[in-house]
PDB file of C-alpha atoms in Angstrom:
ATOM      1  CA  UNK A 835     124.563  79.356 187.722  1.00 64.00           C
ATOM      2  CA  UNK A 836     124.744  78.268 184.127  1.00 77.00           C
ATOM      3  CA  UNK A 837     122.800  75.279 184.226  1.00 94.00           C
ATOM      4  CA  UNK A 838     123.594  73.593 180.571  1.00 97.00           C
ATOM      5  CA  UNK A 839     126.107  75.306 178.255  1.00 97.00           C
ATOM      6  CA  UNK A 840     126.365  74.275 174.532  1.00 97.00           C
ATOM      7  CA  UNK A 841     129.346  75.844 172.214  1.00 96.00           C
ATOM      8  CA  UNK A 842     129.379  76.575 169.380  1.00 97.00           C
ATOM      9  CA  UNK A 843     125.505  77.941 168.818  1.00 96.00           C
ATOM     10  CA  UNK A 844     125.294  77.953 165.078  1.00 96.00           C
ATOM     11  CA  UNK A 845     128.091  76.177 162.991  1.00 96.00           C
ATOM     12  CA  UNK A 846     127.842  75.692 158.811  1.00 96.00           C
ATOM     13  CA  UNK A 847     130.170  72.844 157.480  1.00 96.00           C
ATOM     14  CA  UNK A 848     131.164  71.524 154.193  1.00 97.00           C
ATOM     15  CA  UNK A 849     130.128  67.471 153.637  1.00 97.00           C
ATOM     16  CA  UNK A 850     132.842  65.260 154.655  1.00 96.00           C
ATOM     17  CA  UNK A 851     134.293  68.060 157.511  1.00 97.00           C
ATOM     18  CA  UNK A 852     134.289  66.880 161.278  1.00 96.00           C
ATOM     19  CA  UNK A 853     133.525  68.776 164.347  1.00 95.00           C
ATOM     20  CA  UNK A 854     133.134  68.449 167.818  1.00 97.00           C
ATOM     21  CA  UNK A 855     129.851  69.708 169.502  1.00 98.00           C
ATOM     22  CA  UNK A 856     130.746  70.796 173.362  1.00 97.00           C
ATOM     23  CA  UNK A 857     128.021  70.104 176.254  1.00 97.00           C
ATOM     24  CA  UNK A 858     128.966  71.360 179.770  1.00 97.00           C
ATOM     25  CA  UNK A 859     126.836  71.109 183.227  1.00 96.00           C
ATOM     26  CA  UNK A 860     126.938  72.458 186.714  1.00 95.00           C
ATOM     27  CA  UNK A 861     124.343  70.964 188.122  1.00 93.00           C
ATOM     28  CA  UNK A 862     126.261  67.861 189.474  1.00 92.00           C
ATOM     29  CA  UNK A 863     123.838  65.922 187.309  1.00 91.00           C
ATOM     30  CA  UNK A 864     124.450  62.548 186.508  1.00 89.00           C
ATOM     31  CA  UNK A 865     123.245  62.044 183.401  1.00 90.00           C
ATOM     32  CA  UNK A 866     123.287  63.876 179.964  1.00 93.00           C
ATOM     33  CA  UNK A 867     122.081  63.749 176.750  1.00 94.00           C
ATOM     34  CA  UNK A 868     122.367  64.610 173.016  1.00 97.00           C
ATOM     35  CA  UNK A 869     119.352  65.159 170.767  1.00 97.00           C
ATOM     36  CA  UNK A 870     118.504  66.386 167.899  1.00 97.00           C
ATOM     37  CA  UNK A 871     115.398  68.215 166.567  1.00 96.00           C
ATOM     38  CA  UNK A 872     114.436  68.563 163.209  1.00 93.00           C
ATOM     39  CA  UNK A 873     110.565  69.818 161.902  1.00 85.00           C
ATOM     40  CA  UNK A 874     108.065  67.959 162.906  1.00 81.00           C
ATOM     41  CA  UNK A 875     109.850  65.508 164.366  1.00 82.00           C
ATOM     42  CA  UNK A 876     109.863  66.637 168.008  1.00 88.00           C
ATOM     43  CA  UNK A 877     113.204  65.701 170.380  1.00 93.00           C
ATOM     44  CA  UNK A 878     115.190  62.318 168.787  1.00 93.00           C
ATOM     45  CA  UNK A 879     117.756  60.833 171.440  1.00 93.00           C
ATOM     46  CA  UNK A 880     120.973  60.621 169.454  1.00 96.00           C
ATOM     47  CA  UNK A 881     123.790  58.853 173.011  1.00 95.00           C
ATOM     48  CA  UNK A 882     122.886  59.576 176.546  1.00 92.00           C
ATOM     49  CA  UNK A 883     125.212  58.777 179.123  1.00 91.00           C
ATOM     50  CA  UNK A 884     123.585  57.773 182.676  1.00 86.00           C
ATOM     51  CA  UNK A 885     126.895  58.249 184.729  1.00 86.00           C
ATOM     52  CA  UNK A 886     130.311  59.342 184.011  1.00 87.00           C
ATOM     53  CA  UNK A 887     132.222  56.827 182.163  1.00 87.00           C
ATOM     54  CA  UNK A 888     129.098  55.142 180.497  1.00 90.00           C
ATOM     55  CA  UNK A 889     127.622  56.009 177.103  1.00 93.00           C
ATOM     56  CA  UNK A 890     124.314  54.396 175.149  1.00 91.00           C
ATOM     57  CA  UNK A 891     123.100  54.909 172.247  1.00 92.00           C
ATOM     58  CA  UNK A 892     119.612  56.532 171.676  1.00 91.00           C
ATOM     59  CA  UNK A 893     117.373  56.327 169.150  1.00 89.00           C
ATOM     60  CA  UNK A 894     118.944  58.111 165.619  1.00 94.00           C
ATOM     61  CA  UNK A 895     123.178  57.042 166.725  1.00 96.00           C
ATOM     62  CA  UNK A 896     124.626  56.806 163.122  1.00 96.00           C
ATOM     63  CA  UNK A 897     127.110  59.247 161.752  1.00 95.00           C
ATOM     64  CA  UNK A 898     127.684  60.514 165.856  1.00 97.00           C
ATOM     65  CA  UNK A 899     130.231  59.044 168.435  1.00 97.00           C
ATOM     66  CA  UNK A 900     130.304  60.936 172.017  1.00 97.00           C
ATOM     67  CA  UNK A 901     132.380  61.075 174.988  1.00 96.00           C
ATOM     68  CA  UNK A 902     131.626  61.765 178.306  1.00 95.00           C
ATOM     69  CA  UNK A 903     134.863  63.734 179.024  1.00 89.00           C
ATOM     70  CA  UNK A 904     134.197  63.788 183.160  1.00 94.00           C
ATOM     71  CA  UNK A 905     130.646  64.047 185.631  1.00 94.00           C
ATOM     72  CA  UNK A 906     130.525  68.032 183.788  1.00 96.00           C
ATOM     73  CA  UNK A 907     130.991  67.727 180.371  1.00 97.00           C
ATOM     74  CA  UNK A 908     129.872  65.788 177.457  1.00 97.00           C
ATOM     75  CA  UNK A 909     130.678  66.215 173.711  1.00 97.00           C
ATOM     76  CA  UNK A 910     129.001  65.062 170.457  1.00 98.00           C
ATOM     77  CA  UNK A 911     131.346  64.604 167.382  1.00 97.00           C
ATOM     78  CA  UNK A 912     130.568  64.044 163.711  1.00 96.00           C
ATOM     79  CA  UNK A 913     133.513  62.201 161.938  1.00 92.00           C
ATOM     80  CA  UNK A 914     132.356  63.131 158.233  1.00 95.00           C
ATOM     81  CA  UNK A 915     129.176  64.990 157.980  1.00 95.00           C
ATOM     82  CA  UNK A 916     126.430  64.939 155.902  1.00 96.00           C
ATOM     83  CA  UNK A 917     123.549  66.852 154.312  1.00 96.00           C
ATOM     84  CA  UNK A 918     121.296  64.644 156.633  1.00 96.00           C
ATOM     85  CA  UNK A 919     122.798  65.693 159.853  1.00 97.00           C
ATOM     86  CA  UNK A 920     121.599  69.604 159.295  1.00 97.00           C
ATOM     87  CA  UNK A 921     119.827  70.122 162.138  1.00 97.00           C
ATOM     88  CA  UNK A 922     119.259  71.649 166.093  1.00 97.00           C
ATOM     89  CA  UNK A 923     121.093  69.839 168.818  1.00 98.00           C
ATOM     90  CA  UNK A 924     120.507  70.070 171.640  1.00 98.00           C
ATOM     91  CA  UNK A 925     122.103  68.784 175.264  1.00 97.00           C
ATOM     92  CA  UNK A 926     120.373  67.881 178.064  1.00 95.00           C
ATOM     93  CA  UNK A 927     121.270  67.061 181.771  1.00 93.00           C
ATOM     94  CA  UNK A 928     119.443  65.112 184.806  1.00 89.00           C
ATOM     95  CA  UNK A 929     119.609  63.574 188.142  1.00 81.00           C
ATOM     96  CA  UNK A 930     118.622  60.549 186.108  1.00 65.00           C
ATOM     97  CA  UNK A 931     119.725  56.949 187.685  1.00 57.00           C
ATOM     98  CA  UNK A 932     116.998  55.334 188.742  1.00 52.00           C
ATOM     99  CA  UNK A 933     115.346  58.682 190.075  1.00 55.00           C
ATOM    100  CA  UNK A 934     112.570  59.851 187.708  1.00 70.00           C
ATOM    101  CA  UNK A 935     113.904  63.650 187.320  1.00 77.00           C
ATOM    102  CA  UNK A 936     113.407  66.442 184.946  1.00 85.00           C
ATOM    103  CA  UNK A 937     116.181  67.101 181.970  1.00 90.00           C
ATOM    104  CA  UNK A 938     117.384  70.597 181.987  1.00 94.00           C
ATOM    105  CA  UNK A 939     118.427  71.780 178.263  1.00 96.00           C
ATOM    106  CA  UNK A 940     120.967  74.319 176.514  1.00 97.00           C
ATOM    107  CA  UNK A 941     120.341  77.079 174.365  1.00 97.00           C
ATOM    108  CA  UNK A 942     121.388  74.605 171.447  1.00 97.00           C
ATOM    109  CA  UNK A 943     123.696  74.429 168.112  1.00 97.00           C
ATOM    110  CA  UNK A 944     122.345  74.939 164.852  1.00 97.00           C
ATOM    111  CA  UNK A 945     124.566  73.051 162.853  1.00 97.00           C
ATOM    112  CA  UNK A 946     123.920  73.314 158.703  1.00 96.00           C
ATOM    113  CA  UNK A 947     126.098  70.874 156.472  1.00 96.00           C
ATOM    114  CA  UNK A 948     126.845  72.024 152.468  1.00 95.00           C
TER     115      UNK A 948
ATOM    116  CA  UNK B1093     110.860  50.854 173.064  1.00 79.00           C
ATOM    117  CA  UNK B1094     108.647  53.638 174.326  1.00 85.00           C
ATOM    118  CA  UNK B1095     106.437  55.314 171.379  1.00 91.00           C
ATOM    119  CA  UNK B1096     104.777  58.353 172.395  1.00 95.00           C
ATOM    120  CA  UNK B1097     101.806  59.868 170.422  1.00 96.00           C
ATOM    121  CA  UNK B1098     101.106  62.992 170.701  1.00 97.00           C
ATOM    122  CA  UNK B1099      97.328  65.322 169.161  1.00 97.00           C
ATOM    123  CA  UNK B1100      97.109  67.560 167.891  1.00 97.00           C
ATOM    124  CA  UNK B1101      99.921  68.364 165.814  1.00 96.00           C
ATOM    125  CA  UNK B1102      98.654  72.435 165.875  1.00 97.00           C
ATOM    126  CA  UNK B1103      96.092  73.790 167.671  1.00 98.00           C
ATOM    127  CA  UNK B1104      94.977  77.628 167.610  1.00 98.00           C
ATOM    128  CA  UNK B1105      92.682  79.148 170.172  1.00 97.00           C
ATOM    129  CA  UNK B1106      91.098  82.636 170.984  1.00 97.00           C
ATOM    130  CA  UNK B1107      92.425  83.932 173.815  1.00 97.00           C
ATOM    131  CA  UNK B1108      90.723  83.292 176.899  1.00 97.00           C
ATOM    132  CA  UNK B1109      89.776  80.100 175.635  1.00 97.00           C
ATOM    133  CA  UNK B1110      91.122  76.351 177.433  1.00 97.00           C
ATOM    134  CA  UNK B1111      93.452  74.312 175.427  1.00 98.00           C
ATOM    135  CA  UNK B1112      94.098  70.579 175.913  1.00 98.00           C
ATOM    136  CA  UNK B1113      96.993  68.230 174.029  1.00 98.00           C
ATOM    137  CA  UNK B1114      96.701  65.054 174.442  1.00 98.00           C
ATOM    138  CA  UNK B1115      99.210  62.043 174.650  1.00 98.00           C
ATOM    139  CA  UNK B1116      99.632  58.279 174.051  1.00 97.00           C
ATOM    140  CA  UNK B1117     102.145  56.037 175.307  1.00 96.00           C
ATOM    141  CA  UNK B1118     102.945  52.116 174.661  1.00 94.00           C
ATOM    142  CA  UNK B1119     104.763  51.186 177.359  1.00 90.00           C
ATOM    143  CA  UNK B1120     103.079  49.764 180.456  1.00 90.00           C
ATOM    144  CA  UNK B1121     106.541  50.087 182.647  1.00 87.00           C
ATOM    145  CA  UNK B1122     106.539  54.029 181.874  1.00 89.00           C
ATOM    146  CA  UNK B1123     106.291  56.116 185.138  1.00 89.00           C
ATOM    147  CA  UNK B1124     107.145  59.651 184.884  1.00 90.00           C
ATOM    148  CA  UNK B1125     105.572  62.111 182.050  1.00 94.00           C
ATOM    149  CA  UNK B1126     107.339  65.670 181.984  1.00 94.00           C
ATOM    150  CA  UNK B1127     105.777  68.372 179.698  1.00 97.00           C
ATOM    151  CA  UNK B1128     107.824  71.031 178.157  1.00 97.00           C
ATOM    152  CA  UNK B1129     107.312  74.078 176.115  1.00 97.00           C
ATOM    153  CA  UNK B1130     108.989  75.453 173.500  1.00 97.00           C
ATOM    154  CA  UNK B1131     109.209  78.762 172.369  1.00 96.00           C
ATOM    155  CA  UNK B1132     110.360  80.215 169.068  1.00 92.00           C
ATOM    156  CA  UNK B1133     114.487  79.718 168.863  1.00 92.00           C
ATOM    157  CA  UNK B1134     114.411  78.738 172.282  1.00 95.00           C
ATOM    158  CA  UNK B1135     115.335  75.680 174.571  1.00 96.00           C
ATOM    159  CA  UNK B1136     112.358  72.933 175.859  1.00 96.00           C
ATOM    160  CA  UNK B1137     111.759  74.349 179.478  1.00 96.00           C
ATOM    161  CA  UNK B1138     109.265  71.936 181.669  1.00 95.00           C
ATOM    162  CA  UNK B1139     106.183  73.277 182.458  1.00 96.00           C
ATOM    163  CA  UNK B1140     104.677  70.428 184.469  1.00 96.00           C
ATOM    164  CA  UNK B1141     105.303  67.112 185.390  1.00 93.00           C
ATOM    165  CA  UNK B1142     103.279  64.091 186.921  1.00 92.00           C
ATOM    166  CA  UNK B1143     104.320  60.519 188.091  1.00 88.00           C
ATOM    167  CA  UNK B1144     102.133  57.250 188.287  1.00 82.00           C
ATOM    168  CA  UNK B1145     101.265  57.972 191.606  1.00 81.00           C
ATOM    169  CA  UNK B1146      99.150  60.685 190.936  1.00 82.00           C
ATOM    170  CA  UNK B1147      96.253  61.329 188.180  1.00 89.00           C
ATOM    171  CA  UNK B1148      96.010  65.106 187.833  1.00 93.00           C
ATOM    172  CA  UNK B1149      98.969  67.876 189.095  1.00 93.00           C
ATOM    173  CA  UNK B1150      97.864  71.505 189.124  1.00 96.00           C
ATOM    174  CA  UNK B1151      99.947  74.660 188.783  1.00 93.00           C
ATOM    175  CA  UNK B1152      98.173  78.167 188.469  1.00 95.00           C
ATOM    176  CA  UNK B1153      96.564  77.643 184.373  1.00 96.00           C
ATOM    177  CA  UNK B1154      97.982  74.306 183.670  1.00 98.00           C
ATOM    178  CA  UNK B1155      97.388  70.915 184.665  1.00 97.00           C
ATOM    179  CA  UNK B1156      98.090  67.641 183.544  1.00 97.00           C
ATOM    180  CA  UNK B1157      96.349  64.279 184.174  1.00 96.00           C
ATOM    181  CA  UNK B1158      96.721  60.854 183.515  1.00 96.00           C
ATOM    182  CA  UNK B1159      95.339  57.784 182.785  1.00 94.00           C
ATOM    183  CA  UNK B1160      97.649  54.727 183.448  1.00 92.00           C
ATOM    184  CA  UNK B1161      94.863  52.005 182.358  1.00 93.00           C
ATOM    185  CA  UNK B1162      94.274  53.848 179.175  1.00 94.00           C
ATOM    186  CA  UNK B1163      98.212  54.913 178.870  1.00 95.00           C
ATOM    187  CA  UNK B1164      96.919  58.449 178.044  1.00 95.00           C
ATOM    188  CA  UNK B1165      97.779  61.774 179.577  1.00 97.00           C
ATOM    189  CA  UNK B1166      96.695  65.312 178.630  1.00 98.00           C
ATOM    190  CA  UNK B1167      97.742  69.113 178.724  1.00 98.00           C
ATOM    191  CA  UNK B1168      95.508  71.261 180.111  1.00 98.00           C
ATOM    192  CA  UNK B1169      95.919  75.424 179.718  1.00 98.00           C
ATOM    193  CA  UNK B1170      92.775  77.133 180.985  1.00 97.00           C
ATOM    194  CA  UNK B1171      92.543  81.195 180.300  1.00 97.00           C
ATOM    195  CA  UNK B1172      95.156  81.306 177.651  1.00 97.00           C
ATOM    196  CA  UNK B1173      97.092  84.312 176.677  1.00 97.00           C
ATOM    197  CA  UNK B1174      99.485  85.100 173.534  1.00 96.00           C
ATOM    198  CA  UNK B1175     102.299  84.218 175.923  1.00 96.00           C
ATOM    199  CA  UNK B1176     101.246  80.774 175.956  1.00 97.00           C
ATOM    200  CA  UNK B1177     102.133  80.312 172.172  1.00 97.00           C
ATOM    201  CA  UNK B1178     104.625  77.533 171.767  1.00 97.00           C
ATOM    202  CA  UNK B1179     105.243  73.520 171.043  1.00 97.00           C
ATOM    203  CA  UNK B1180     104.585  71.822 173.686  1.00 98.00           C
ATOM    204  CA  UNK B1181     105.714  68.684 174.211  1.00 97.00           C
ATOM    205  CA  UNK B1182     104.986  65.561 176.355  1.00 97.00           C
ATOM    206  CA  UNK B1183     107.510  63.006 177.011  1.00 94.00           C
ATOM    207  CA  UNK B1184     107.089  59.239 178.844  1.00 92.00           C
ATOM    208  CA  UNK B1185     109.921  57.557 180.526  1.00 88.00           C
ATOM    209  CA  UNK B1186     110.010  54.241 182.632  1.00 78.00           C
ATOM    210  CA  UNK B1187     113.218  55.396 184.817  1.00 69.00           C
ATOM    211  CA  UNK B1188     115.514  52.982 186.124  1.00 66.00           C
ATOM    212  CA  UNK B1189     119.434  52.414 185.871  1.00 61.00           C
ATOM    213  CA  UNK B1190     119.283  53.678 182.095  1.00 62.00           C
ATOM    214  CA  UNK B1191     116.725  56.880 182.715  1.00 72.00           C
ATOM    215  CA  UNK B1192     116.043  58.233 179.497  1.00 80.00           C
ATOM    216  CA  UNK B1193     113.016  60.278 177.960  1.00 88.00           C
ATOM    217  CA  UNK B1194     110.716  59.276 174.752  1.00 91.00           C
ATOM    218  CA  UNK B1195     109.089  62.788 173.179  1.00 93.00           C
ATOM    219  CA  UNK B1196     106.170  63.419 171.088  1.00 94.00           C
ATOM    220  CA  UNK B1197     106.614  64.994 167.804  1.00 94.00           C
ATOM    221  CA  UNK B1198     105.095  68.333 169.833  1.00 95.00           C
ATOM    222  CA  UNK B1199     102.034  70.422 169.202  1.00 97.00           C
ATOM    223  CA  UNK B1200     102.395  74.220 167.643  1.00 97.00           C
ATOM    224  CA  UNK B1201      99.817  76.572 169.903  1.00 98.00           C
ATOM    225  CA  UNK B1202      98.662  79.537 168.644  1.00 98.00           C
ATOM    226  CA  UNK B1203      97.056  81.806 171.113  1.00 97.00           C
ATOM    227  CA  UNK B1204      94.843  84.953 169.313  1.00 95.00           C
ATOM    228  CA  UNK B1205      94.481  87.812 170.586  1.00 92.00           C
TER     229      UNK B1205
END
């Protein structure tokens, strides 16, 4: 039992590439989560998704788009990064909808941008 | 939205010694308040949780309580040990259709031996 799997774990880019951050759970959970977690700034909600084929955005959305390929898997892309968006994401799952449930995390990608 | 405060920022005790962190939250509608700790490199695992139901949830060392007409709720670590060393963090959410959780920046504990 994996619980929540994030690929790749540590990831340097160049300002202005893209890439595609990969979140997958088999929990059965409904919802899932992106954040991201810079120093001394705790856990920032970046798009959540409460059920397959719905996304939201959180708190800190610019510069991300996501997709919430099927009920397992959701993925976090940046289109043209930036300096800014160095940082440690991480992906979260939950029962969530309407049932007040923990979040279960990955290990996390540590993503630095040149 | 949901701001959560969270106090203090580090804290360092001896070990043996109780810690307590301590939380603030703004919203009125918020109903569920997770804890997690953080170790070094590692992912937030929760610790402890508590709902509005309740004031105070006990598991072995820690315990949480809270105080809905203050909006306040508070870590509790009794007997620490260098194992306990982390951020913690506390978290508020008011559930519903959209479920979604609102951290605190986290507190750095340092337990010495």
């Amino acid at each position: 039992n994996a619980g929540v799997t994030q690929t790749p774990k540590f990831q340097v880019l160049k300002t202005g590439q893209s890439m595609t951050l990969q979140c997958a759970q088999d929990m059965n959970h409904n919802s899932m989560y992106w954040y991201r977690q810079d120093p001394g700034m705790g856990l920032r909600l970046i798009y959540y998704s409460a059920s397959e084929g719905t996304t939201d955005k959180g708190e800190v959305p610019n510069g991300y788009n996501v997709s919430r390929l099927n009920k397992r898997e959701f993925s976090l892309r940046l289109e043209s990064a930036a300096p800014s968006q160095t940082s440690v994401y991480f992906c979260a799952s939950g029962q969530g909808s309407h049932s007040n449930q923990p979040q279960h995390f990955g290990d996390g990608t540590r993503l630095s941008i040149l | 939205g949901e701001n959560v405060e969270q106090h203090p920022s580090t804290l360092s005790v001896q070990e043996g010694d109780s810690a307590v962190i301590k939380c603030t939250y703004s919203d009125s509608a918020s109903n569920y308040f997770p804890w997690y700790k953080q170790e070094l490199g590692k992912r937030p695992q929760l610790i402890i949780d508590i709902r509005s139901n309740v004031g105070e949830k006990k598991d072995q060392r820690i315990a949480v309580t809270l105080n809905k007409t203050a909006k306040h709720f508070s870590l509790h670590i009794t007997e620490t040990q260098p194992e306990d060393s982390a951020v913690y963090f506390c978290a508020a959410s008011t559930g519903g259709s959209n479920y979604k959780l609102t951290f605190g920046k986290g507190t750095l504990l340092t337990v010495n031996p």
